[in-house]
Coordinates of C-alpha atoms in Angstrom, one line a residue:
Chain Z
X7 CA 33.5 78.5 -84.8
X8 CA 35.2 81.1 -82.7
X9 CA 35.2 79.5 -79.3
X10 CA 36.9 76.2 -79.1
X11 CA 38.5 75.9 -75.7
X12 CA 36.7 78.3 -73.5
X13 CA 33.1 77.3 -72.8
X14 CA 30.5 80.0 -73.4
X15 CA 29.5 81.6 -70.2
X16 CA 26.3 83.2 -71.5
X17 CA 25.0 80.2 -73.4
X18 CA 22.4 79.4 -70.7
X19 CA 20.9 82.9 -70.7
X20 CA 20.7 83.1 -74.5
X21 CA 19.2 79.6 -74.8
X22 CA 16.3 80.8 -72.7
X23 CA 16.0 83.9 -74.8
X24 CA 15.9 81.9 -78.0
X25 CA 13.4 79.5 -76.6
X26 CA 11.2 82.4 -75.5
X27 CA 11.5 84.0 -78.9
X28 CA 10.5 80.8 -80.6
X29 CA 7.4 80.4 -78.4
X30 CA 6.4 84.1 -78.6
X31 CA 6.6 84.1 -82.5
X32 CA 4.5 80.9 -82.6
X33 CA 2.0 82.3 -80.1
X34 CA 1.7 85.6 -82.1
X35 CA 1.1 83.7 -85.3
X36 CA -1.5 81.5 -83.8
X37 CA -3.2 84.5 -82.2
X38 CA -3.3 86.3 -85.5
X39 CA -4.7 83.2 -87.2
X40 CA -7.4 82.9 -84.5
X41 CA -8.4 86.5 -85.1
X42 CA -8.5 85.8 -88.8
X43 CA -5.9 88.5 -89.6
X44 CA -3.8 85.7 -91.0
X45 CA -5.8 83.6 -93.4
X46 CA -5.3 79.9 -94.1
X47 CA -3.5 80.9 -97.3
X48 CA -1.0 82.9 -95.3
X49 CA -0.5 80.0 -92.9
X50 CA 0.1 77.7 -95.8
X51 CA 2.8 80.0 -97.3
X52 CA 4.4 80.2 -93.9
X53 CA 4.3 76.4 -93.6
X54 CA 6.0 76.1 -97.0
X55 CA 8.6 78.6 -95.8
X56 CA 9.4 76.4 -92.9
X57 CA 9.6 73.3 -95.1
X58 CA 12.0 75.2 -97.4
X59 CA 14.1 76.3 -94.5
X60 CA 14.6 72.7 -93.6
X61 CA 15.6 71.9 -97.2
X62 CA 17.9 74.9 -97.5
X63 CA 19.6 74.5 -94.2
X64 CA 20.2 70.7 -94.8
X65 CA 21.7 71.4 -98.3
X66 CA 23.8 74.1 -96.8
X67 CA 25.3 71.5 -94.5
X68 CA 26.4 69.5 -97.5
X69 CA 27.3 72.3 -100.0
X70 CA 28.2 75.2 -97.7
X71 CA 29.8 73.6 -94.7
X72 CA 31.3 70.4 -96.0
X73 CA 31.9 71.8 -99.5
X74 CA 30.4 68.8 -101.4
X75 CA 28.5 70.2 -104.4
X76 CA 25.3 68.2 -104.6
X77 CA 22.7 68.7 -107.3
X78 CA 20.4 66.0 -106.1
X79 CA 18.8 67.3 -103.0
X80 CA 15.3 67.1 -104.3
X81 CA 15.5 63.4 -104.7
X82 CA 15.7 63.0 -100.9
X83 CA 12.6 65.2 -100.7
X84 CA 11.0 62.8 -103.2
X85 CA 11.9 59.7 -101.2
X86 CA 10.4 61.3 -98.1
X87 CA 7.3 62.6 -99.8
X88 CA 6.4 59.4 -101.7
X89 CA 7.4 57.0 -99.0
X90 CA 5.5 58.7 -96.2
X91 CA 2.4 59.2 -98.5
X92 CA 2.5 55.5 -99.4
X93 CA 2.7 54.5 -95.8
X94 CA -0.2 56.7 -94.6
X95 CA -2.4 56.1 -97.7
X96 CA -1.9 52.3 -98.3
X97 CA -1.0 51.1 -94.8
X98 CA -3.0 53.7 -92.8
X99 CA 0.2 54.2 -90.7
X100 CA 0.4 56.9 -88.1
X101 CA 1.7 60.1 -89.7
X102 CA 4.4 60.7 -87.1
X103 CA 5.7 57.2 -87.5
X104 CA 5.7 57.6 -91.3
X105 CA 7.6 60.9 -90.8
X106 CA 10.3 59.2 -88.8
X107 CA 10.5 56.2 -91.2
X108 CA 10.8 58.4 -94.3
X109 CA 13.5 60.5 -92.7
X110 CA 15.5 57.4 -91.8
X111 CA 14.9 55.9 -95.2
X112 CA 16.2 59.0 -96.9
X113 CA 19.2 59.2 -94.7
X114 CA 19.9 55.5 -95.5
X115 CA 19.7 56.2 -99.2
X116 CA 22.0 59.2 -98.6
X117 CA 24.6 56.8 -97.2
X118 CA 24.2 54.4 -100.0
X119 CA 24.6 57.1 -102.6
X120 CA 27.2 59.0 -100.7
X121 CA 29.7 56.2 -100.2
X122 CA 30.5 55.9 -103.9
X123 CA 29.6 59.4 -105.1
X124 CA 31.6 61.3 -102.5
X125 CA 34.8 59.9 -103.8
X126 CA 34.3 62.3 -106.6
X127 CA 35.0 66.0 -106.4
X128 CA 33.6 69.2 -107.6
X129 CA 32.0 69.0 -111.1
X130 CA 32.1 65.3 -111.2
X131 CA 30.2 65.0 -107.9
X132 CA 27.6 67.5 -109.1
X133 CA 27.0 65.4 -112.3
X134 CA 26.8 62.2 -110.3
X135 CA 24.2 63.6 -107.9
X136 CA 22.3 65.1 -110.8
X137 CA 22.1 61.6 -112.4
X138 CA 21.1 60.0 -109.1
X139 CA 18.3 62.5 -108.8
X140 CA 17.0 61.7 -112.2
X141 CA 17.1 58.0 -111.5
X142 CA 14.9 58.5 -108.4
X143 CA 12.5 60.7 -110.4
X144 CA 12.2 58.2 -113.3
X145 CA 11.7 55.3 -111.0
X146 CA 8.8 57.1 -109.2
X147 CA 7.4 58.1 -112.6
X148 CA 7.1 54.5 -113.5
X149 CA 5.4 53.2 -110.4
X150 CA 1.6 53.2 -111.2
X151 CA 0.6 52.6 -107.6
X152 CA 1.8 56.1 -106.6
X153 CA 0.2 57.6 -109.6
X154 CA 3.0 57.5 -112.1
X155 CA 3.2 60.7 -114.2
X156 CA -0.2 61.9 -113.0
X157 CA 1.1 62.3 -109.5
X158 CA 0.1 60.9 -106.1
X159 CA -3.3 62.3 -105.2
X160 CA -5.6 61.9 -102.2
X161 CA -2.9 62.3 -99.5
X162 CA -4.5 63.2 -96.2
X163 CA -3.6 66.6 -94.9
X164 CA -1.8 65.8 -91.7
X165 CA 0.8 68.5 -91.7
X166 CA 0.0 71.7 -89.8
X167 CA 1.8 75.0 -89.8
X168 CA 2.7 74.3 -86.1
X169 CA 4.4 71.0 -87.0
X170 CA 6.5 72.6 -89.8
X171 CA 7.4 75.4 -87.5
X172 CA 8.6 73.1 -84.7
X173 CA 10.6 70.9 -87.1
X174 CA 12.2 73.9 -88.9
X175 CA 13.3 75.2 -85.5
X176 CA 14.6 71.8 -84.5
X177 CA 16.5 71.5 -87.8
X178 CA 18.1 74.9 -87.6
X179 CA 19.2 74.5 -84.0
X180 CA 20.3 70.9 -84.5
X181 CA 22.4 71.7 -87.5
X182 CA 23.8 74.8 -85.8
X183 CA 24.9 72.6 -82.9
X184 CA 26.4 70.0 -85.3
X185 CA 28.3 72.7 -87.2
X186 CA 29.7 74.2 -84.0
X187 CA 30.8 70.8 -82.6
X188 CA 34.1 69.1 -83.3
X189 CA 32.4 67.1 -86.0
X190 CA 31.2 70.2 -87.7
X191 CA 34.7 71.7 -87.6
X192 CA 36.0 68.5 -89.3
X193 CA 33.4 69.0 -92.0
X194 CA 34.5 72.6 -92.5
X195 CA 38.1 71.6 -92.6
X196 CA 37.3 69.2 -95.5
X197 CA 35.7 72.1 -97.4
X198 CA 38.8 74.2 -96.8
X199 CA 41.4 71.8 -97.7
X200 CA 40.9 68.1 -98.1
X201 CA 44.6 67.1 -98.1
X202 CA 45.4 69.1 -95.0
X203 CA 42.3 67.7 -93.2
X204 CA 43.5 64.2 -94.0
X205 CA 47.0 65.0 -92.7
X206 CA 45.4 65.9 -89.3
X207 CA 43.8 62.5 -89.0
X208 CA 40.3 63.5 -90.0
X209 CA 38.4 60.6 -91.6
X210 CA 37.3 62.4 -94.8
X211 CA 35.0 59.8 -96.3
X212 CA 33.3 59.4 -92.9
X213 CA 32.5 63.1 -92.5
X214 CA 31.4 63.6 -96.1
X215 CA 29.0 60.7 -95.9
X216 CA 27.8 61.8 -92.5
X217 CA 27.0 65.3 -93.6
X218 CA 25.3 63.9 -96.8
X219 CA 23.2 61.5 -94.7
X220 CA 22.1 64.1 -92.2
X221 CA 21.2 66.4 -95.0
X222 CA 19.3 63.6 -96.8
X223 CA 17.5 62.7 -93.6
X224 CA 16.3 66.3 -93.0
X225 CA 15.2 66.6 -96.7
X226 CA 13.3 63.3 -96.3
X227 CA 11.3 64.6 -93.4
X228 CA 10.7 67.9 -95.2
X229 CA 9.4 65.9 -98.2
X230 CA 7.0 64.0 -95.9
X231 CA 5.8 67.3 -94.5
X232 CA 5.4 68.6 -98.0
X233 CA 3.3 65.8 -99.4
X234 CA 1.0 65.8 -96.4
X235 CA 0.6 69.6 -96.7
X236 CA -0.2 69.9 -100.4
X237 CA -2.0 66.6 -100.3
X238 CA -0.5 66.0 -103.7
X239 CA 3.0 65.3 -105.1
X240 CA 3.9 64.9 -108.7
X241 CA 7.1 63.7 -110.3
X242 CA 7.6 66.9 -112.3
X243 CA 11.2 68.2 -112.5
X244 CA 10.2 71.3 -110.7
X245 CA 8.6 69.2 -107.9
X246 CA 11.1 66.5 -107.2
X247 CA 13.5 66.7 -110.1
X248 CA 16.6 68.8 -110.8
X249 CA 14.7 72.0 -111.2
X250 CA 13.6 71.7 -107.6
X251 CA 17.2 70.8 -106.6
X252 CA 18.4 73.9 -108.3
X253 CA 15.7 76.0 -106.6
X254 CA 17.0 74.8 -103.2
X255 CA 20.6 75.4 -104.3
X256 CA 19.7 78.9 -105.4
X257 CA 18.4 79.6 -101.9
X258 CA 21.6 78.3 -100.4
X259 CA 23.9 80.3 -102.6
X260 CA 21.7 83.4 -102.3
X261 CA 21.7 83.2 -98.5
X262 CA 25.4 82.5 -98.4
X263 CA 27.3 79.2 -98.5
X264 CA 28.1 78.3 -94.9
X265 CA 25.7 80.8 -93.3
X266 CA 22.6 79.3 -91.5
X267 CA 21.2 82.8 -90.9
X268 CA 21.5 83.4 -94.6
X269 CA 19.7 80.1 -95.4
X270 CA 16.8 81.0 -93.3
X271 CA 16.5 84.6 -94.7
X272 CA 16.8 83.5 -98.3
X273 CA 14.3 80.6 -97.8
X274 CA 11.8 83.2 -96.5
X275 CA 12.5 85.7 -99.3
X276 CA 12.5 83.2 -102.2
X277 CA 9.4 81.4 -101.0
X278 CA 7.5 84.7 -100.6
X279 CA 8.8 86.1 -103.9
X280 CA 6.8 83.9 -106.3
X281 CA 3.7 84.3 -104.0
X282 CA 4.0 88.0 -104.3
X283 CA 4.6 87.8 -108.0
X284 CA 1.7 85.4 -108.5
X285 CA 0.4 87.5 -111.4
X286 CA 3.4 86.6 -113.5
X287 CA 4.5 83.4 -112.0
X288 CA 5.9 82.1 -115.2
X289 CA 8.6 84.7 -115.1
X290 CA 9.7 83.5 -111.7
X291 CA 12.8 81.7 -113.1
X292 CA 13.8 84.8 -115.0
X293 CA 13.6 86.9 -111.8
X294 CA 15.6 84.2 -110.0
X295 CA 18.2 84.2 -112.7
X296 CA 18.5 88.0 -112.7
X297 CA 18.8 88.1 -108.9
X298 CA 21.4 85.4 -109.0
X299 CA 23.5 87.2 -111.7
X300 CA 23.3 90.4 -109.9
X301 CA 24.1 88.7 -106.6
X302 CA 27.2 86.9 -108.0
X303 CA 28.4 90.2 -109.5
X304 CA 28.0 92.3 -106.4
X305 CA 27.9 89.9 -103.5
X306 CA 29.7 86.8 -104.5
X307 CA 29.5 85.3 -101.1
X308 CA 25.7 85.6 -100.8
X309 CA 23.5 87.8 -98.8
X310 CA 25.1 86.8 -95.5
X311 CA 28.1 84.7 -96.7
X312 CA 30.2 83.8 -93.7
X313 CA 28.1 86.0 -91.4
X314 CA 26.2 84.3 -88.6
X315 CA 23.7 86.0 -86.4
X316 CA 25.3 85.1 -83.1
X317 CA 24.9 86.0 -79.5
X318 CA 28.3 87.4 -79.5
X319 CA 27.3 89.7 -82.4
X320 CA 24.2 90.8 -80.5
X321 CA 26.1 91.4 -77.3
X322 CA 28.6 93.6 -79.2
X323 CA 25.7 95.4 -80.8
X324 CA 24.0 96.0 -77.5
X325 CA 27.3 97.0 -75.9
X326 CA 28.0 99.6 -78.6
X327 CA 24.5 100.9 -78.3
X328 CA 25.0 101.4 -74.6
X329 CA 28.3 103.1 -75.0
X330 CA 26.9 105.5 -77.5
X331 CA 23.9 106.3 -75.3
X332 CA 26.2 106.9 -72.4
X333 CA 28.4 109.1 -74.6
X334 CA 25.4 111.1 -75.6
X335 CA 24.1 111.7 -72.1
X336 CA 27.6 112.7 -71.0
X337 CA 27.8 115.0 -73.9
X338 CA 31.1 113.5 -74.9
X339 CA 30.3 111.8 -78.2
Chain S
X21 CA 66.3 52.2 -82.0
X22 CA 64.8 53.3 -85.3
X23 CA 61.4 55.1 -84.8
X24 CA 60.8 54.7 -88.6
X25 CA 62.1 52.1 -90.9
X26 CA 61.4 52.2 -94.7
X27 CA 62.5 49.1 -96.6
X28 CA 62.5 48.7 -100.4
X29 CA 59.7 51.2 -101.0
X30 CA 58.2 51.2 -104.6
X31 CA 55.5 53.6 -105.7
X32 CA 53.9 53.9 -109.1
X33 CA 51.9 56.8 -110.5
X34 CA 50.0 55.0 -113.2
X35 CA 52.8 53.8 -115.5
X36 CA 55.4 56.0 -113.9
X37 CA 57.8 54.2 -111.6
X38 CA 58.3 57.1 -109.1
X39 CA 60.1 55.3 -106.3
X40 CA 62.4 52.4 -107.2
X41 CA 63.2 50.7 -103.9
X42 CA 63.9 53.3 -101.3
X43 CA 65.3 52.3 -98.0
X44 CA 66.2 54.4 -95.0
X45 CA 65.6 54.8 -91.3
X46 CA 65.3 57.4 -88.6
X47 CA 66.3 57.1 -85.0
X48 CA 64.5 58.5 -82.1
X49 CA 65.4 62.2 -81.6
X50 CA 67.1 62.7 -84.9
X51 CA 66.6 65.2 -87.6
X52 CA 67.0 63.4 -90.9
X53 CA 66.9 65.2 -94.3
X54 CA 65.9 63.9 -97.7
X55 CA 67.5 66.2 -100.3
X56 CA 67.3 65.9 -104.1
X57 CA 66.2 67.6 -107.3
X58 CA 62.6 68.1 -108.3
X59 CA 61.0 64.8 -109.2
X60 CA 63.5 62.7 -107.3
X61 CA 60.7 61.2 -105.2
X62 CA 61.2 63.0 -101.8
X63 CA 57.6 64.1 -101.4
X64 CA 56.3 60.8 -102.8
X65 CA 58.2 59.1 -100.0
X66 CA 56.6 61.3 -97.4
X67 CA 53.1 60.8 -98.9
X68 CA 53.6 57.0 -98.9
X69 CA 54.7 57.1 -95.3
X70 CA 51.5 59.0 -94.3
X71 CA 49.4 56.6 -96.2
X72 CA 48.2 59.4 -98.7
X73 CA 49.7 57.6 -101.7
X74 CA 49.5 53.8 -102.0
X75 CA 52.7 51.9 -102.3
X76 CA 53.0 48.9 -104.5
X77 CA 55.8 47.2 -102.7
X78 CA 58.0 47.5 -99.6
X79 CA 57.5 48.0 -96.0
X80 CA 57.1 51.0 -93.6
X81 CA 57.5 50.3 -89.9
X82 CA 56.7 53.0 -87.4
X83 CA 57.6 52.3 -83.7
X84 CA 58.0 48.6 -84.5
X85 CA 54.5 48.4 -86.1
X86 CA 53.9 47.9 -89.8
X87 CA 51.8 50.7 -91.4
X88 CA 50.7 48.3 -94.2
X89 CA 46.9 48.1 -93.8
X90 CA 46.5 51.3 -91.7
X91 CA 44.4 54.1 -93.3
X92 CA 45.9 57.6 -93.3
X93 CA 43.7 59.0 -90.5
X94 CA 44.7 56.1 -88.2
X95 CA 48.4 56.7 -88.9
X96 CA 48.1 60.2 -87.4
X97 CA 46.7 58.6 -84.3
X98 CA 49.9 56.6 -83.9
X99 CA 51.9 59.8 -83.5
X100 CA 53.1 60.5 -87.1
X101 CA 52.1 63.8 -88.4
X102 CA 52.8 65.4 -91.8
X103 CA 52.9 69.1 -92.6
X104 CA 52.1 69.0 -96.2
X105 CA 53.9 70.8 -99.0
X106 CA 52.6 74.3 -99.8
X107 CA 51.3 75.0 -96.2
X108 CA 47.7 74.2 -96.9
X109 CA 46.2 76.1 -94.0
X110 CA 42.4 76.3 -93.8
X111 CA 42.0 79.8 -95.4
X112 CA 38.6 80.8 -94.1
X113 CA 39.2 79.7 -90.6
X114 CA 41.0 81.8 -88.0
X115 CA 44.5 81.0 -86.8
X116 CA 43.0 79.8 -83.5
X117 CA 40.7 77.4 -85.3
X118 CA 43.4 76.1 -87.5
X119 CA 45.5 75.2 -84.5
X120 CA 42.5 73.7 -82.7
X121 CA 41.9 71.4 -85.7
X122 CA 45.5 70.3 -85.3
X123 CA 44.5 68.8 -82.0
X124 CA 41.4 67.2 -83.6
X125 CA 42.2 63.7 -82.5
X126 CA 43.1 64.6 -78.9
X127 CA 40.8 64.7 -75.9
X128 CA 43.2 65.9 -73.2
X129 CA 42.0 69.5 -72.9
X130 CA 44.6 70.5 -70.3
X131 CA 47.5 69.2 -72.4
X132 CA 46.1 70.7 -75.5
X133 CA 46.1 74.1 -73.8
X134 CA 49.7 73.6 -72.8
X135 CA 50.7 72.7 -76.4
X136 CA 48.8 75.7 -77.7
X137 CA 50.8 78.0 -75.4
X138 CA 54.0 76.3 -76.6
X139 CA 53.1 76.9 -80.2
X140 CA 52.4 80.5 -79.5
X141 CA 55.7 80.7 -77.7
X142 CA 57.5 79.2 -80.7
X143 CA 55.6 81.5 -83.1
X144 CA 54.7 84.8 -81.3
X145 CA 53.5 86.1 -84.6
X146 CA 50.6 83.6 -84.6
X147 CA 49.6 84.8 -81.2
X148 CA 49.3 88.3 -82.4
X149 CA 47.1 87.2 -85.3
X150 CA 45.1 84.5 -83.6
X151 CA 41.7 85.9 -84.5
X152 CA 42.7 86.7 -88.1
X153 CA 41.6 84.6 -91.1
X154 CA 44.5 82.4 -91.9
X155 CA 44.1 83.0 -95.7
X156 CA 45.1 86.6 -95.1
X157 CA 48.4 85.7 -93.5
X158 CA 51.7 86.1 -95.4
X159 CA 53.4 83.0 -96.8
X160 CA 55.8 82.8 -93.9
X161 CA 53.1 83.2 -91.3
X162 CA 51.1 80.5 -93.1
X163 CA 54.1 78.2 -92.9
X164 CA 54.4 78.8 -89.2
X165 CA 50.7 78.1 -88.8
X166 CA 51.0 74.9 -90.8
X167 CA 53.9 73.7 -88.6
X168 CA 52.1 74.8 -85.4
X169 CA 49.0 72.9 -86.5
X170 CA 51.1 69.8 -87.1
X171 CA 52.6 70.2 -83.6
X172 CA 49.2 70.5 -82.0
X173 CA 48.8 66.8 -82.7
X174 CA 51.8 66.2 -80.4
X175 CA 53.5 63.9 -82.9
X176 CA 56.5 61.7 -82.0
X177 CA 57.6 62.0 -85.6
X178 CA 56.9 65.1 -87.6
X179 CA 57.3 65.0 -91.4
X180 CA 58.0 68.4 -92.9
X181 CA 57.6 68.7 -96.6
X182 CA 59.6 71.7 -98.0
X183 CA 59.0 74.2 -95.1
X184 CA 61.2 76.8 -96.7
X185 CA 59.4 76.8 -100.1
X186 CA 58.8 80.3 -101.4
X187 CA 60.0 82.1 -98.3
X188 CA 62.5 85.0 -98.0
X189 CA 66.0 84.0 -96.8
X190 CA 65.6 85.6 -93.4
X191 CA 62.3 83.8 -92.8
X192 CA 63.9 80.5 -93.9
X193 CA 66.5 81.0 -91.3
X194 CA 63.9 81.6 -88.7
X195 CA 61.9 78.5 -89.7
X196 CA 65.0 76.3 -89.5
X197 CA 65.8 77.6 -86.1
X198 CA 62.3 76.7 -85.0
X199 CA 62.7 73.2 -86.5
X200 CA 65.8 72.8 -84.4
X201 CA 64.0 74.0 -81.3
X202 CA 61.1 71.6 -81.9
X203 CA 63.6 68.8 -82.2
X204 CA 65.4 69.8 -79.0
X205 CA 62.0 69.5 -77.2
X206 CA 61.9 65.9 -78.2
X207 CA 60.2 65.5 -81.5
X208 CA 61.9 63.4 -84.1
X209 CA 61.9 65.1 -87.5
X210 CA 62.0 64.0 -91.1
X211 CA 62.7 66.9 -93.3
X212 CA 62.3 67.1 -97.1
X213 CA 64.2 70.1 -98.5
X214 CA 65.6 71.8 -101.6
X215 CA 67.6 74.1 -99.4
X216 CA 70.4 71.6 -98.9
X217 CA 72.7 74.1 -97.2
X218 CA 70.6 74.9 -94.3
X219 CA 68.9 71.5 -93.9
X220 CA 72.3 69.7 -93.8
X221 CA 73.4 72.3 -91.2
X222 CA 70.6 71.3 -88.7
X223 CA 70.4 67.6 -89.5
X224 CA 72.2 64.7 -88.0
X225 CA 72.0 62.5 -91.1
X226 CA 70.8 62.9 -94.7
X227 CA 69.8 60.8 -97.7
X228 CA 70.3 62.1 -101.2
X229 CA 67.6 61.1 -103.7
X230 CA 68.1 60.8 -107.4
X231 CA 65.3 59.6 -109.8
X232 CA 63.5 57.5 -107.3
X233 CA 66.5 56.0 -105.6
X234 CA 68.8 56.8 -102.7
X235 CA 72.0 57.8 -104.3
X236 CA 74.0 58.8 -101.3
X237 CA 73.6 58.7 -97.5
X238 CA 75.4 59.4 -94.4
X239 CA 76.3 61.9 -91.8
X240 CA 75.0 65.4 -92.6
X241 CA 78.3 67.1 -92.0
X242 CA 80.2 64.6 -94.2
X243 CA 77.7 64.9 -97.0
X244 CA 77.9 68.7 -96.8
X245 CA 81.6 68.4 -97.4
X246 CA 81.3 65.8 -100.1
X247 CA 82.4 67.4 -103.4
X248 CA 79.6 65.6 -105.4
X249 CA 77.0 67.2 -103.1
X250 CA 78.7 70.6 -103.2
X251 CA 78.6 70.5 -106.9
X252 CA 75.1 69.3 -107.4
X253 CA 73.1 70.9 -104.6
X254 CA 75.1 73.5 -102.8
X255 CA 76.3 75.5 -105.8
X256 CA 79.8 75.7 -104.4

């Protein structure tokens, strides 16, 4: 957000650093997996973390950056999960093709829903998206071919940790670039003040729907990854219904509305938490609720609300560190 | 030639007939003021011109082109910018980012930079605070930012909705001086004001609104001397 006119001089250097970091982390994880320090269970949890990162970051684009309060994000996950599973199971379609198709289909439904729903604001929009989510869930519940209430079983396991990792990285970087572009600024200005944004010539409906569709598309892909990872998807409210939507929303709010770094951190924490608390998993929602209440009281803008781990921040940090070091060696500090 | 011509404008809010056939025009390079009591329909008129409130009847012609079927965001593209009432800066964004968003529709980077410099020249206070979150600015500074943001679109006609609202008298004076300066640099200005005294002072012409109609119109100086105006708006 902070550089509009001057191009970043250091971008090239830092892009390479990020790329290296992404590759190194992936390499280390694969190495640990090969040495059997990381068991398949660990890899699976990490895969779920990556899927959740995609869901949280995409909802943050809608809720956090564009300011449109959506409570139906899980329905896009549902569309992706069921559509891709149907394509690979019934048609024997190539998984990657199914992944792309389910993403596009979700995005398309996002546009269809967004056009009428995004004329609403605040609470009204939240209720409308909640209703839409339930419609999707009930429709799926009543299609016997995809298992109805029993759930869709026998989905081949095509998703690997590597794939979720790559797609999570692509999602985070893609949405970061979008947010920092002129389009992203238009979205943020809508969140800040719709009337003022309109008076500057920003096409409000267009950007609301665009953010909604991009978010829906990413959630659709995440859903496809999810169903081909767990090999099973059921139409329970905590799987594809409003409880799941609220799960994702909690991660967004806990991380900080409008902070991608926060989204990633909270997706990691809140995916790990129930795994660590496996013994009393049924209290998970209570723990969630308590965390949320405490958070809202003491950190109303989330763990990292507004903060973004940026190169500028790192540069400043390194700069400060260097100065302090020099100061120490000069004996002047 | 008139840059903006409004003919027989009617606006309804549900059952309420807010504007009952308002007609006026603005010539290139003028400052024209709409004055009137609360609820007389001044802001409604501005909102109808910008396409933010739908009109039920009448015609608005900008630079010889009817604005009838043109959506609000396209009207800005034509060179007609509104600084909305109550400042409405983007509170969580920095001063810099607010101004950059003002030039949202423009692609001419060089010219944008020039305009940015000009805005900072007009409002040195914004330059001092350019990295600051605009929500933390004072009311007067926010008004300056809102006007600067409007100017960043390089409009031919700038609509200012109550720029003096809620400001200390000294600041009001400063804002009006800047409005005059903006006008001298070539921007035509349509001003909506409660502060009839100062606005008539810098305007060339004015229209007095009363319950959705134009009650009086004419040369700003003559209006300021008109006993009816003095009694109703100037408190003389």
